[in-house]
XYZ file of C-alpha atoms in Angstrom:
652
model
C 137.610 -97.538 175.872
C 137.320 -99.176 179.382
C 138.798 -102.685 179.920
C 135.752 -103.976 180.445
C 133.979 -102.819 177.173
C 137.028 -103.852 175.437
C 137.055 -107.319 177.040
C 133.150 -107.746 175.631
C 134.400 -106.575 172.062
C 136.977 -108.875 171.797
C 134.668 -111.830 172.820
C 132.624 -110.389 170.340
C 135.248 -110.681 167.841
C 135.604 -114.690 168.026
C 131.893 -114.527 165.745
C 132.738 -111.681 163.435
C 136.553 -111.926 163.142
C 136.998 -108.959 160.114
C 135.459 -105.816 159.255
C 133.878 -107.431 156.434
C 132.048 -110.265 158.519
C 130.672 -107.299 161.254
C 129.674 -104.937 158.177
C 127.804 -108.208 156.919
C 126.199 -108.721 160.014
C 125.489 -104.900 160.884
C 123.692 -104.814 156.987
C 121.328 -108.028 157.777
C 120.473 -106.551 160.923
C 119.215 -103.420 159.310
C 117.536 -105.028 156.849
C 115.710 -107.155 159.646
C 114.620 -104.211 161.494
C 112.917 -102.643 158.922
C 110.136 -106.354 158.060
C 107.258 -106.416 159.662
C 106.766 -107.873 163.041
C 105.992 -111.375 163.321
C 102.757 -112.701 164.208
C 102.045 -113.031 167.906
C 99.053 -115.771 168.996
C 98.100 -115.678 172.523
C 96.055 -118.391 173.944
C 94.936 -119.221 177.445
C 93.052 -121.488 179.687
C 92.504 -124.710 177.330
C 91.917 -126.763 180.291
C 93.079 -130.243 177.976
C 91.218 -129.949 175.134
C 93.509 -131.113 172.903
C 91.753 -131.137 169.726
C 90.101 -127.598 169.643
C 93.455 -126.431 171.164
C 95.068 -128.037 168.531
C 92.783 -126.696 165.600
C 93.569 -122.999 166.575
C 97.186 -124.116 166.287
C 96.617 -124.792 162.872
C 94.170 -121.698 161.707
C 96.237 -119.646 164.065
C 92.624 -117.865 165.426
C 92.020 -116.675 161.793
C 95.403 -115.667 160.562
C 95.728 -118.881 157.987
C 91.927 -117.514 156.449
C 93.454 -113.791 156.466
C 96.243 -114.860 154.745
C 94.311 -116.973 152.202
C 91.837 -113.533 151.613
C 94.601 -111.222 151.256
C 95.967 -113.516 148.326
C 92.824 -114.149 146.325
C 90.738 -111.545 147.589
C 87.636 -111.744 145.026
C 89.122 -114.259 142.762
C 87.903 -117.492 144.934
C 84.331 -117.463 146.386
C 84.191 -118.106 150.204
C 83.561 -121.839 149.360
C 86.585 -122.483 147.551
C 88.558 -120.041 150.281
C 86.873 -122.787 152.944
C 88.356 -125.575 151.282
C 92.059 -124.465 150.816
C 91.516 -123.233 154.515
C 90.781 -126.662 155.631
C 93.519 -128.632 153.373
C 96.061 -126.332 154.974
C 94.780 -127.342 157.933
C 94.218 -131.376 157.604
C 95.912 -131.913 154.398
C 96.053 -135.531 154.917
C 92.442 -136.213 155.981
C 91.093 -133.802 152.893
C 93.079 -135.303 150.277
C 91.347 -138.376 150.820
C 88.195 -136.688 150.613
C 88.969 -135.273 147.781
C 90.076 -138.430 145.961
C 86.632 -139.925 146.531
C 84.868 -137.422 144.475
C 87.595 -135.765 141.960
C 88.084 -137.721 138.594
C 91.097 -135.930 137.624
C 93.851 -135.709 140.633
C 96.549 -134.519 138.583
C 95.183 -131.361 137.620
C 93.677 -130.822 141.281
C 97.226 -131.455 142.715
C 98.700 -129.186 139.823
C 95.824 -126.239 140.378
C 96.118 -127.210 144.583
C 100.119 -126.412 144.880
C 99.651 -123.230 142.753
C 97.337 -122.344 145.353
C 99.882 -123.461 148.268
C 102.425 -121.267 146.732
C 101.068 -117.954 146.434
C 99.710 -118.279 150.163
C 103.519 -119.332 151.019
C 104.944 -116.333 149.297
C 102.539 -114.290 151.227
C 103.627 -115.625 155.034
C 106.756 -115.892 154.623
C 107.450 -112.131 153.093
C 107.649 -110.971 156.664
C 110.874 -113.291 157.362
C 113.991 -113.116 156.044
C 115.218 -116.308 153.326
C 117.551 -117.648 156.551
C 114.518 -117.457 158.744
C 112.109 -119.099 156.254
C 115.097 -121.866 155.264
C 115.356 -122.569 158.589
C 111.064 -123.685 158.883
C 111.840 -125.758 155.902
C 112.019 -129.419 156.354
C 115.098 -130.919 154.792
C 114.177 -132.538 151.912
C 111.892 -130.268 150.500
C 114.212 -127.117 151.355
C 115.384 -126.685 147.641
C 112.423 -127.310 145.863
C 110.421 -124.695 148.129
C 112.827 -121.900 148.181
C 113.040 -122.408 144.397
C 109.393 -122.034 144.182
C 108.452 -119.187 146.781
C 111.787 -116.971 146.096
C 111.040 -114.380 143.200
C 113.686 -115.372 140.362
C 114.484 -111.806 138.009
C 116.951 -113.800 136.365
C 114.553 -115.867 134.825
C 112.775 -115.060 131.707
C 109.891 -117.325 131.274
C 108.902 -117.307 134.949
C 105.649 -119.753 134.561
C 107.666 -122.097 132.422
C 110.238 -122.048 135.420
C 107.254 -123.238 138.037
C 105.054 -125.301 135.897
C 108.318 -127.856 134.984
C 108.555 -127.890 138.852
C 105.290 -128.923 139.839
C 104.617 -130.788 136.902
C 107.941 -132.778 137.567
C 106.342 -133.111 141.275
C 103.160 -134.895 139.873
C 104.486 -137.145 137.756
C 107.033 -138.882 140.048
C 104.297 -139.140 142.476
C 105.433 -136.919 145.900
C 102.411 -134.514 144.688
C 100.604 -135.635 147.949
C 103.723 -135.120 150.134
C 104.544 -131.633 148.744
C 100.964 -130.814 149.399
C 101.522 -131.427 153.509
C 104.488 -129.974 153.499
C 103.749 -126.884 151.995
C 100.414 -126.981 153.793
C 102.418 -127.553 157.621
C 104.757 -125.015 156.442
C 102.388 -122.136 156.254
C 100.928 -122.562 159.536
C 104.158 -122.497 160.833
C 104.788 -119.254 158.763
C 101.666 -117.756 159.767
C 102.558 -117.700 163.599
C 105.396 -116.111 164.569
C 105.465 -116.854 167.934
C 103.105 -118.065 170.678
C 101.750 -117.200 174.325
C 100.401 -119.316 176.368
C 98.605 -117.970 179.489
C 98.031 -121.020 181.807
C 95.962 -123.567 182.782
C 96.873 -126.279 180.344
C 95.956 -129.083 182.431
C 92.425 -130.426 184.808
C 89.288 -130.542 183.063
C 89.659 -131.603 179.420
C 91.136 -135.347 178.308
C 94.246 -134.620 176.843
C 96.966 -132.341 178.601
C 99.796 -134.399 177.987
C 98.895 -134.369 174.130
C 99.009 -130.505 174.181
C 102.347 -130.353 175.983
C 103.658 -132.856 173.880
C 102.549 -130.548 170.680
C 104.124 -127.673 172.606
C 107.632 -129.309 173.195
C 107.875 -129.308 169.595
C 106.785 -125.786 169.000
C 108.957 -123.325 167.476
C 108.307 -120.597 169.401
C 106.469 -119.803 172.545
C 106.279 -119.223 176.335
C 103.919 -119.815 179.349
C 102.949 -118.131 182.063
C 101.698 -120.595 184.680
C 98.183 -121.471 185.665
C 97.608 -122.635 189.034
C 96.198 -126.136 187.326
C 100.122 -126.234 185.747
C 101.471 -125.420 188.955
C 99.336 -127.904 190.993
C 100.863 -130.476 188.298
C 104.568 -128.973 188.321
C 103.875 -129.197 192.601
C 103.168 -132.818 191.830
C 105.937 -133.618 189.546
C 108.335 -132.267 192.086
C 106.926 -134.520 194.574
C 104.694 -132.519 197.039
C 102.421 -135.069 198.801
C 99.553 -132.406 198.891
C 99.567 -131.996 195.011
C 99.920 -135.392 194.274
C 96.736 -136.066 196.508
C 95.163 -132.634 194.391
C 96.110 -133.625 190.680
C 94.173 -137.209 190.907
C 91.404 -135.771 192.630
C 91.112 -133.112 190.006
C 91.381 -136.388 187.326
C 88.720 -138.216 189.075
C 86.303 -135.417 189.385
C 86.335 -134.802 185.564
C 86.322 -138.451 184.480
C 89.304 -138.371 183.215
C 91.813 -141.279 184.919
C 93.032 -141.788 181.315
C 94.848 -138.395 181.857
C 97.453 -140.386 184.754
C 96.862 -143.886 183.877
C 97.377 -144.069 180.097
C 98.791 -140.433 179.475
C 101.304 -140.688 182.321
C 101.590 -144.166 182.811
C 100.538 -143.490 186.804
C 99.334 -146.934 188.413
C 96.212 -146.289 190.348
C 95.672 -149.817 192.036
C 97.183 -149.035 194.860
C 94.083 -146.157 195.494
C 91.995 -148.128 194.118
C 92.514 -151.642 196.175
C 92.842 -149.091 199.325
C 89.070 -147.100 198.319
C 87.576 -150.802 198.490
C 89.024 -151.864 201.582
C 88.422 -148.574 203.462
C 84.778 -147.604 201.619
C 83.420 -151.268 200.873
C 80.180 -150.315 202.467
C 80.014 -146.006 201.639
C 77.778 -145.356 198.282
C 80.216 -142.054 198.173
C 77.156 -140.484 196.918
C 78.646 -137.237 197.314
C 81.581 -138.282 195.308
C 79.907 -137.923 191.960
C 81.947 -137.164 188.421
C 81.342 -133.422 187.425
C 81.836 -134.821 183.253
C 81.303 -138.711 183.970
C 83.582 -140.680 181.806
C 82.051 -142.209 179.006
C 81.932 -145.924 178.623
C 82.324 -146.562 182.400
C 79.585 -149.708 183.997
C 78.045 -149.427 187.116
C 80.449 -151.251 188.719
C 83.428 -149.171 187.653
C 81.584 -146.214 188.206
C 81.221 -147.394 191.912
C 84.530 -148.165 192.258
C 85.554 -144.500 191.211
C 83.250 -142.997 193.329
C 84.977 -144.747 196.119
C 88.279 -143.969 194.732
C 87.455 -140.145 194.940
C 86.177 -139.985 197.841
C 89.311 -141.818 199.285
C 92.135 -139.298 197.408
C 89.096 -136.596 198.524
C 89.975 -137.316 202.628
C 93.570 -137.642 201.885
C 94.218 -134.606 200.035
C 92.098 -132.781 203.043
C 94.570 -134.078 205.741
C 97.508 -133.142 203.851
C 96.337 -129.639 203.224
C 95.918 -129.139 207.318
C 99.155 -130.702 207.228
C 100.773 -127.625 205.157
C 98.395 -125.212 206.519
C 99.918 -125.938 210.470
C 103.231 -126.324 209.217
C 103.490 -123.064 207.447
C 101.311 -120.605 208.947
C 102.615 -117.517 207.662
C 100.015 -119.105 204.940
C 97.367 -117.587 206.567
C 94.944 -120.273 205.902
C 93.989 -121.455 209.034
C 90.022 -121.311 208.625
C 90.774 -124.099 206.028
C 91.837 -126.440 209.105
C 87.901 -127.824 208.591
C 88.392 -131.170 209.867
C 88.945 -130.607 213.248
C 85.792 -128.424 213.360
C 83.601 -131.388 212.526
C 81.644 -133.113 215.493
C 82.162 -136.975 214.145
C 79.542 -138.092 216.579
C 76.250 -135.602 215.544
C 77.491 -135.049 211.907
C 77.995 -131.460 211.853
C 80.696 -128.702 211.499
C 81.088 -125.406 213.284
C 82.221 -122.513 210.448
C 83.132 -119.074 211.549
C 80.701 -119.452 214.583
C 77.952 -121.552 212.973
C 76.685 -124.992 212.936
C 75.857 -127.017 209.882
C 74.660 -130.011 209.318
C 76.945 -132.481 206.948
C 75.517 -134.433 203.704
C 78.385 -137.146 204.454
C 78.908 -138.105 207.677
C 80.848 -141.317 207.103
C 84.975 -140.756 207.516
C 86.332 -144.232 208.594
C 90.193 -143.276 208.192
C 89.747 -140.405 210.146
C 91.353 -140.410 214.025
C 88.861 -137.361 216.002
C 91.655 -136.677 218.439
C 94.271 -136.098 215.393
C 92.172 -135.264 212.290
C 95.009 -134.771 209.943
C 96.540 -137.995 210.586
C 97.310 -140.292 207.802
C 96.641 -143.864 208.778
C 99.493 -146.451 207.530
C 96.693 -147.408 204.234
C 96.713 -143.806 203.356
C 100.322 -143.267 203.973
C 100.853 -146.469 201.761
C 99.075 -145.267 198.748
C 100.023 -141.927 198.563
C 103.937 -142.644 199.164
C 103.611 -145.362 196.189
C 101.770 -142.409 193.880
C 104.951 -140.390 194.847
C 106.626 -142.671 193.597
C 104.890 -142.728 190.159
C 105.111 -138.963 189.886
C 108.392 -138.452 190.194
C 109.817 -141.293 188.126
C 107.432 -140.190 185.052
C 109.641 -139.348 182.299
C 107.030 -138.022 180.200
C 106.121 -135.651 183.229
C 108.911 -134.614 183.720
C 109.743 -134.156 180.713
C 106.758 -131.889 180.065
C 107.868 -129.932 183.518
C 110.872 -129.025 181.978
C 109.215 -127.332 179.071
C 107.673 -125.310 181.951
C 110.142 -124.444 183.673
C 112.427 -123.275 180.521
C 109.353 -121.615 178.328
C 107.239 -120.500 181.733
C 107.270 -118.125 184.330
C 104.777 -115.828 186.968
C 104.788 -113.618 184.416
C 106.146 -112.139 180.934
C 106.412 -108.539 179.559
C 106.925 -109.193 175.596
C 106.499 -106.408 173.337
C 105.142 -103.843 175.364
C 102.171 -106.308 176.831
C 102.465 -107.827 180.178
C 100.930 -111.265 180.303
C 99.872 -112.953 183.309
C 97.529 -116.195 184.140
C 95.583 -114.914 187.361
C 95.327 -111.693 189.112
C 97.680 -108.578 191.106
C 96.335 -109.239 194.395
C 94.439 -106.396 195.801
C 93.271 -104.605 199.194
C 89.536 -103.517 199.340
C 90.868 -99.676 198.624
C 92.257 -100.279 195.410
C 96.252 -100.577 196.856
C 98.293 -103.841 196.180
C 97.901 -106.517 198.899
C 100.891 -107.086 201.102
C 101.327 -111.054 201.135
C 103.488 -113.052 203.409
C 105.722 -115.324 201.990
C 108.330 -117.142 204.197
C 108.387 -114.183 206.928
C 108.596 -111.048 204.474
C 105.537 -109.503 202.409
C 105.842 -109.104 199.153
C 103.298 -107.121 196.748
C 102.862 -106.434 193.110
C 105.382 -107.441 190.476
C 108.305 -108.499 193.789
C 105.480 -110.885 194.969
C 105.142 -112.620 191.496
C 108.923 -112.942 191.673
C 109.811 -113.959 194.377
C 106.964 -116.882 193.981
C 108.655 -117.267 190.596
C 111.984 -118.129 192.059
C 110.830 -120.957 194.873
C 108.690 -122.670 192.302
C 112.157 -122.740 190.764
C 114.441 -123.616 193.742
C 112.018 -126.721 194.319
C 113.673 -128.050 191.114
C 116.949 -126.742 191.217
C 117.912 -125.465 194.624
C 121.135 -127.279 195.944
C 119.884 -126.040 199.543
C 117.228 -128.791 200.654
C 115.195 -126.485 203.213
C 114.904 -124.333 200.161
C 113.868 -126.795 197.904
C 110.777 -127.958 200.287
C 109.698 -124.356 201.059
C 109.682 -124.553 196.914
C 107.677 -127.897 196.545
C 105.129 -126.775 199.391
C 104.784 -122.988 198.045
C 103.127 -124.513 194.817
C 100.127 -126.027 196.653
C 99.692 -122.378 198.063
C 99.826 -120.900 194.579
C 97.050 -123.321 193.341
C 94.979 -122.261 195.854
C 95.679 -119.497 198.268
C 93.911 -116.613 198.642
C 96.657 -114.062 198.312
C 98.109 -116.117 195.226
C 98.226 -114.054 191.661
C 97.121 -117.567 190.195
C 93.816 -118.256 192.324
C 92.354 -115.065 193.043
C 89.481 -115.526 195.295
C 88.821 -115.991 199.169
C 89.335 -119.794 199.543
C 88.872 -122.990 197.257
C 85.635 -124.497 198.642
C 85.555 -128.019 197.605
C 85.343 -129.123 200.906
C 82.062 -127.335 201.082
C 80.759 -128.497 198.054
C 81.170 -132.198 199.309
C 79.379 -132.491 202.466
C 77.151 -128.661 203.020
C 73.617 -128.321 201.427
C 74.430 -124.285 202.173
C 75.285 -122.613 198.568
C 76.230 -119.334 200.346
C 79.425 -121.996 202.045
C 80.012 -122.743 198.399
C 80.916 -118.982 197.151
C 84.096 -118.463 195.991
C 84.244 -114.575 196.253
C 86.959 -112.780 193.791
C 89.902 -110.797 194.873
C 89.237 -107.097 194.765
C 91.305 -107.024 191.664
C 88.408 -108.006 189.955
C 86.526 -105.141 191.228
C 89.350 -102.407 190.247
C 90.647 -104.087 187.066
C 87.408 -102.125 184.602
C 89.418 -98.846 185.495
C 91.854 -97.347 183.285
C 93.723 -95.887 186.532
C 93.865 -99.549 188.302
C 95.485 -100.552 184.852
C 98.287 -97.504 184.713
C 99.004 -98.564 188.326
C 99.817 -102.353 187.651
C 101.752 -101.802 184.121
C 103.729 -98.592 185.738
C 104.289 -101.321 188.999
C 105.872 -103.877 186.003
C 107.689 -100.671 184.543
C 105.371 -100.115 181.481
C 104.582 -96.180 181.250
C 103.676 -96.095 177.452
C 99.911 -95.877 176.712
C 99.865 -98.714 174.053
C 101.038 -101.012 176.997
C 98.068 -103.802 177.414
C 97.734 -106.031 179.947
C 96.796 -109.724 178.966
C 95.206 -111.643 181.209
C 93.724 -115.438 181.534
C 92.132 -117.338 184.260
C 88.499 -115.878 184.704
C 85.835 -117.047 181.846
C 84.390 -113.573 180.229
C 80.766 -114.404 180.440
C 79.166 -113.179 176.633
C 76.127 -114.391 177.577
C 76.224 -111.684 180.494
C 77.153 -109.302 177.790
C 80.722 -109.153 179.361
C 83.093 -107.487 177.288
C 87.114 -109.101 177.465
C 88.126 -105.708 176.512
C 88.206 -103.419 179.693
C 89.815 -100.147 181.057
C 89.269 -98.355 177.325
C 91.049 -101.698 175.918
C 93.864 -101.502 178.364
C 93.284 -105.321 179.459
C 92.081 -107.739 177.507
C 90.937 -111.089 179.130
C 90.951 -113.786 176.769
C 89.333 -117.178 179.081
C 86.465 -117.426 176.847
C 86.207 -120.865 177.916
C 87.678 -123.367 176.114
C 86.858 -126.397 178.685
C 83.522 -127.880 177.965
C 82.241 -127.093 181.671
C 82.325 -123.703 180.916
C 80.218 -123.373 177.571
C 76.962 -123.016 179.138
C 77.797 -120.128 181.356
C 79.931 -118.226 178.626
C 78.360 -118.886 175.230
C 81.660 -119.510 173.690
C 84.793 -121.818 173.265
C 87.129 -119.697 174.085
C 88.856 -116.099 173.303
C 92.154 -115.369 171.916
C 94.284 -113.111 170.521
C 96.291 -112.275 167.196
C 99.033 -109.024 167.512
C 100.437 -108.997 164.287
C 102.071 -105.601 162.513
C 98.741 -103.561 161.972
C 97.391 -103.923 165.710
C 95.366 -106.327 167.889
C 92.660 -108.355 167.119
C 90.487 -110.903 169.145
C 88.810 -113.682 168.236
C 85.826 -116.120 169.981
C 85.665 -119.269 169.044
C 82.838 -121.869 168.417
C 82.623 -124.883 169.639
C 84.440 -127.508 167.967
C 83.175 -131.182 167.332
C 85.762 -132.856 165.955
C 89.040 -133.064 163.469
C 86.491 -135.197 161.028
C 83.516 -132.730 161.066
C 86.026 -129.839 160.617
C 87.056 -131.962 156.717
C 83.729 -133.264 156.304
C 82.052 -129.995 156.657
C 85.403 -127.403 156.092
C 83.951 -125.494 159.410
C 86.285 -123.315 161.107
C 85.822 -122.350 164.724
C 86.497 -118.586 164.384
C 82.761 -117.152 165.167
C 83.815 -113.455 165.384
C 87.037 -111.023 164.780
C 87.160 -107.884 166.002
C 89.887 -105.048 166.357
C 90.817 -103.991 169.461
C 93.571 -101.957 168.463
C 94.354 -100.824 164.720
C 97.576 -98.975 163.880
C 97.807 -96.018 161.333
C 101.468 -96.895 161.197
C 102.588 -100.992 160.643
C 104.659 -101.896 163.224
C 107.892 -103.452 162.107
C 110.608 -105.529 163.860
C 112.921 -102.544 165.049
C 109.537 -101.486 167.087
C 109.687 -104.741 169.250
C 111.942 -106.440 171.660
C 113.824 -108.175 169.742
C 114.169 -105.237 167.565
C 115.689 -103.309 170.547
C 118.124 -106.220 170.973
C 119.567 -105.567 167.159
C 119.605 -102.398 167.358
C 122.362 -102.903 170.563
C 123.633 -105.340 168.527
C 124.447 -102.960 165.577
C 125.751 -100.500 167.774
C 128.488 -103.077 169.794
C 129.304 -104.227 166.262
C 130.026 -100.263 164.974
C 132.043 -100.243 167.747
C 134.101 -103.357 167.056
C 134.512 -101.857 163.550
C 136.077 -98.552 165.642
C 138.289 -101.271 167.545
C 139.373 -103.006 164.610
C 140.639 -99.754 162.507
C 142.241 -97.898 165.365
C 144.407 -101.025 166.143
C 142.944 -101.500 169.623
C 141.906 -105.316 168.321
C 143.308 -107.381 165.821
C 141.346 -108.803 162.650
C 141.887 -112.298 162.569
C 142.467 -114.990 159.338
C 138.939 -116.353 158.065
């Protein structure tokens, strides 16, 4: 045995110090291998809505209801199914429904937690009893093992669970046990989630869904280019700031900063008044107008955009002439503009402007913050980067996110591989070298990280400035289209300005070929490889499938923001790969926590299979599998070491 291997083995030996301990640990490996695999939930695109985000958290896209049918099959009616589905869900909020119209509560909690208990045999059967202890919260821990571990040893089994939850009625914690149990099996019932980007802009409550996902048992992210306009922002790039409030303001939702983040927008808003006191900002109009807001107020916001809507435009030119290996130099728009006749020149033509009014903006030096501007968005710096809640949420990011992640075979990314119009990957500068395919998603990947962590300041602002050209770039895997044409949509009447045309990716991605060329790029050969992909909203109503290349991709942006229900049909796709194969689920639209209890209405519209297995797959099939499986054999070998005498057992 090399020194090296040796060295490892006897590192190795500090955890499992005797034969004994490693055969203990080489037997509960095995027996691991050979459970099914845990439930995998991928989501994507949920744009802030927190509560319909939230409510396929706790149904886990169907797999709670599955569960529930695969217990009672035909011996509860749908109705009754419903109901346990939507205590498991809101346990709380339906007990005191059901206290308003049920005469007897002992017997309902008695008949409820019978209920519970079979569906928490069921999920946690895949798991080993360490695993499942683990879920269970501390002062319950006995009292559920007890009652979801089979007993042989005891003779009068119903006897055995009747004193229990008979016991747990009459001292009163039946209500307790109930949302505990409940909590328990959606935690059970998930495995582990996916994430695939864009959990901020749009919707009202980001920073509620990170804060639900920092407590999360298990799960990772790939980025969006709304997270990494945030993360950009959080790290303190001027350009993102400028982008994120914008973003805020267009969707009527200030709350997001202000009371989610604690972000002080006076000094925008005591600038906007000064420097727009006589502009209507027509143009500056809410695209979901906040609810609740006067006229008055509303003006005031409208000026407010408009204001962070001028900024954000210098700063971009800003980054576009200071890096322009970015190649996005027909974005430098404000120094097209003749200020005196109101019109721009684009690519050789001459348009008339719907906004002609720019009172902060120097002609002779377009891009030019004046000492107001400079003011306000140096004292929203500020606000950014001293967030703790921000930051904290960055970190969770950072840790559980990435470009992109291969997990079990899949590959999973937000956006797009960007593309050439033959069908070849595009060749994208970055710094001075091109990068394509998977090395451009990494190397991307590691400057969003060294503007965090990189000891090498240079380095760290190449990192902060690279994430405003993710969010928006043409050549970024997170954007995906020709240019970002907000500008446009401002101050030109011309909806042919106003298209945002899609990377040829888009074009290539429906055949199976394009598909064997991207996973084989990641180094995926096998043909049950999928790729996973958010970002783009599958239109239903356009009879779009999100299952393309002969179901080697599988898009799953169904919509879940609001602004996207009329064009799609839906609320959103996603995705459940549990041991017997792949199956996708869209989504209705959902009203609210209180209608979902009122009315026990799920949001799961339709389930299909994309992929069904003749063989279950079990642990030893997956990654982590793989990882036990080296595991076992380092452990045989430390066995070896230990009886030929080339390592020592030690004393327990």
């Amino acid at each position: 045995m090399d020194k090296e291997h040796l060295h490892y083995l006897e590192q190795l030996s500090e955890m499992y110090p005797t034969i004994g301990k490693a055969s203990s640990e080489i037997i509960n490996l095995q027996a691991i291998l050979n459970l099914p695999k845990g439930t995998e939930h991928f989501v994507s695109d949920v744009h802030g809505e927190y509560e319909a985000f939230s409510h396929v958290l706790k149904n886990g896209s169907g797999a709670v209801r599955k569960k529930i049918d695969d217990v009672f099959g035909e011996a509860l009616n749908n109705s009754d199914k419903s109901a346990l589905a939507t205590l498991i869900y809101y346990p709380r909020e339906k007990m005191e429904l059901v206290k308003k119209e049920e005469s007897d509560m002992d017997s309902w909690y008695k008949t409820t937690l019978y209920k519970l208990i079979e569906v928490c045999k069921t999920v946690s059967s895949k798991y080993t009893r360490s695993k499942v202890r683990k879920a269970l919260p501390e002062e319950y821990a006995y009292v559920i093992e007890e009652l979801i571990t089979e007993k042989p040893e005891v003779l009068n089994k119903e006897a055995y669970y009747e004193s229990i939850i008979n016991t747990t009625v009459e001292l009163g914690t039946a209500e307790e046990f109930i949302v505990v149990l409940s909590e328990l099996i959606q935690r059970l019932a998930v495995d582990h989630l996916h994430v695939l980007g864009d959990i901020y802009d749009r919707g009202a409550g980001p920073h509620l869904i990170m804060d639900r996902l920092c407590k999360y048992h298990s799960l990772d992210i790939q980025w969006g280019n709304h997270d990494i306009i945030w993360m950009g922002a959080a790290a303190g790039n001027l350009t993102c700031i400028a982008t994120v409030v914008r973003n805020c303001i267009r969707y009527g939702n200030l709350d997001v900063v202000e009371e989610g983040y604690g972000i002080n927008m006076l000094p925008l808003a005591t600038f906007a008044i000064k420097a727009y006191k006589d502009d209507p900002c027509s143009r500056f109009v809410f695209k979901v107008a906040p609810s609740g807001a006067d006229n008055m107020e509303s003006d005031l916001i409208k000026k407010m955009h408009k204001a962070i809507a001028i900024i954000r435009f210098k700063l971009e030119g800003q980054l576009i002439k200071k890096w322009p290996e970015y190649g996005m130099q027909n974005r430098l728009l404000l120094e097209h503009i003749d200020y005196d006749n109101g019109t721009i020149e684009i690519d050789g033509k001459t348009y008339q402007m719907l906004d002609t009014h720019f009172p902060t903006i120097d002609p002779s030096d377009p891009y030019r913050l004046t000492d107001d501007e400079e003011e306000v968005i140096q004292r929203l710096r500020s606000s950014f980067i001293h967030c703790e809640k921000l930051q904290t949420h960055v970190k969770l990011l950072l840790k559980k996110g990435s470009m992109y992640k291969i997990y079990n075979g899949n590959l999973l990314f937000h956006g797009c591989i960007p593309m050439k119009k033959d069908g070849s990957f595009a060749k994208v500068n970055i710094y001075g070298r091109e990068y394509s395919g998977k090395a451009l998603f990494d190397i991307l990947d590691s400057y969003v990280r060294k503007a965090f962590f990189s000891g090498d300041e240079a380095e760290r602002e190449k990192g902060r400035d690279i994430m405003w050209y993710i969010w928006t770039a043409p050549y970024s895997p997170l954007y995906g289209r020709r240019k970002m044409a907000t500008f446009e949509r401002y101050f030109l009447e011309e909806e042919e300005l106003k298209t945002e045309k899609k990377n040829y990716y888009y074009d290539y991605i429906n055949k199976p070929e394009t598909a064997d060329m991207i996973l084989r790029e990641f180094g995926l050969h096998d043909n049950i490889n999928h790729i996973i992909n958010g970002h783009v909203p599958v239109h239903r109503l356009r009879g779009e499938s999100p299952v393309k290349s002969n179901g080697k991709v599988i898009v799953i942006d169904g919509g879940f923001s609001k602004a996207y229900r009329r064009r799609t049909g839906i609320a959103g796709y996603t995705l459940i790969y549990n041991s017997y194969g792949l199956t996708l689920t869209a989504h209705e639209p959902f009203e609210s926590p209180e209608t979902a209890v009122r009315d026990e209405r799920d949001i799961v519209s339709k389930r299909e299979a994309v992929e069904m297995l003749d063989k279950r797959i079990l642990v030893g099939d997956t990654d982590i599998g793989f990882k036990m499986k080296e595991k076992i054999a380092d452990l045989k070998l430390l066995i070896a070491a230990y009886r030929s005498g080339e390592i020592a057992e030690k004393d327990n």
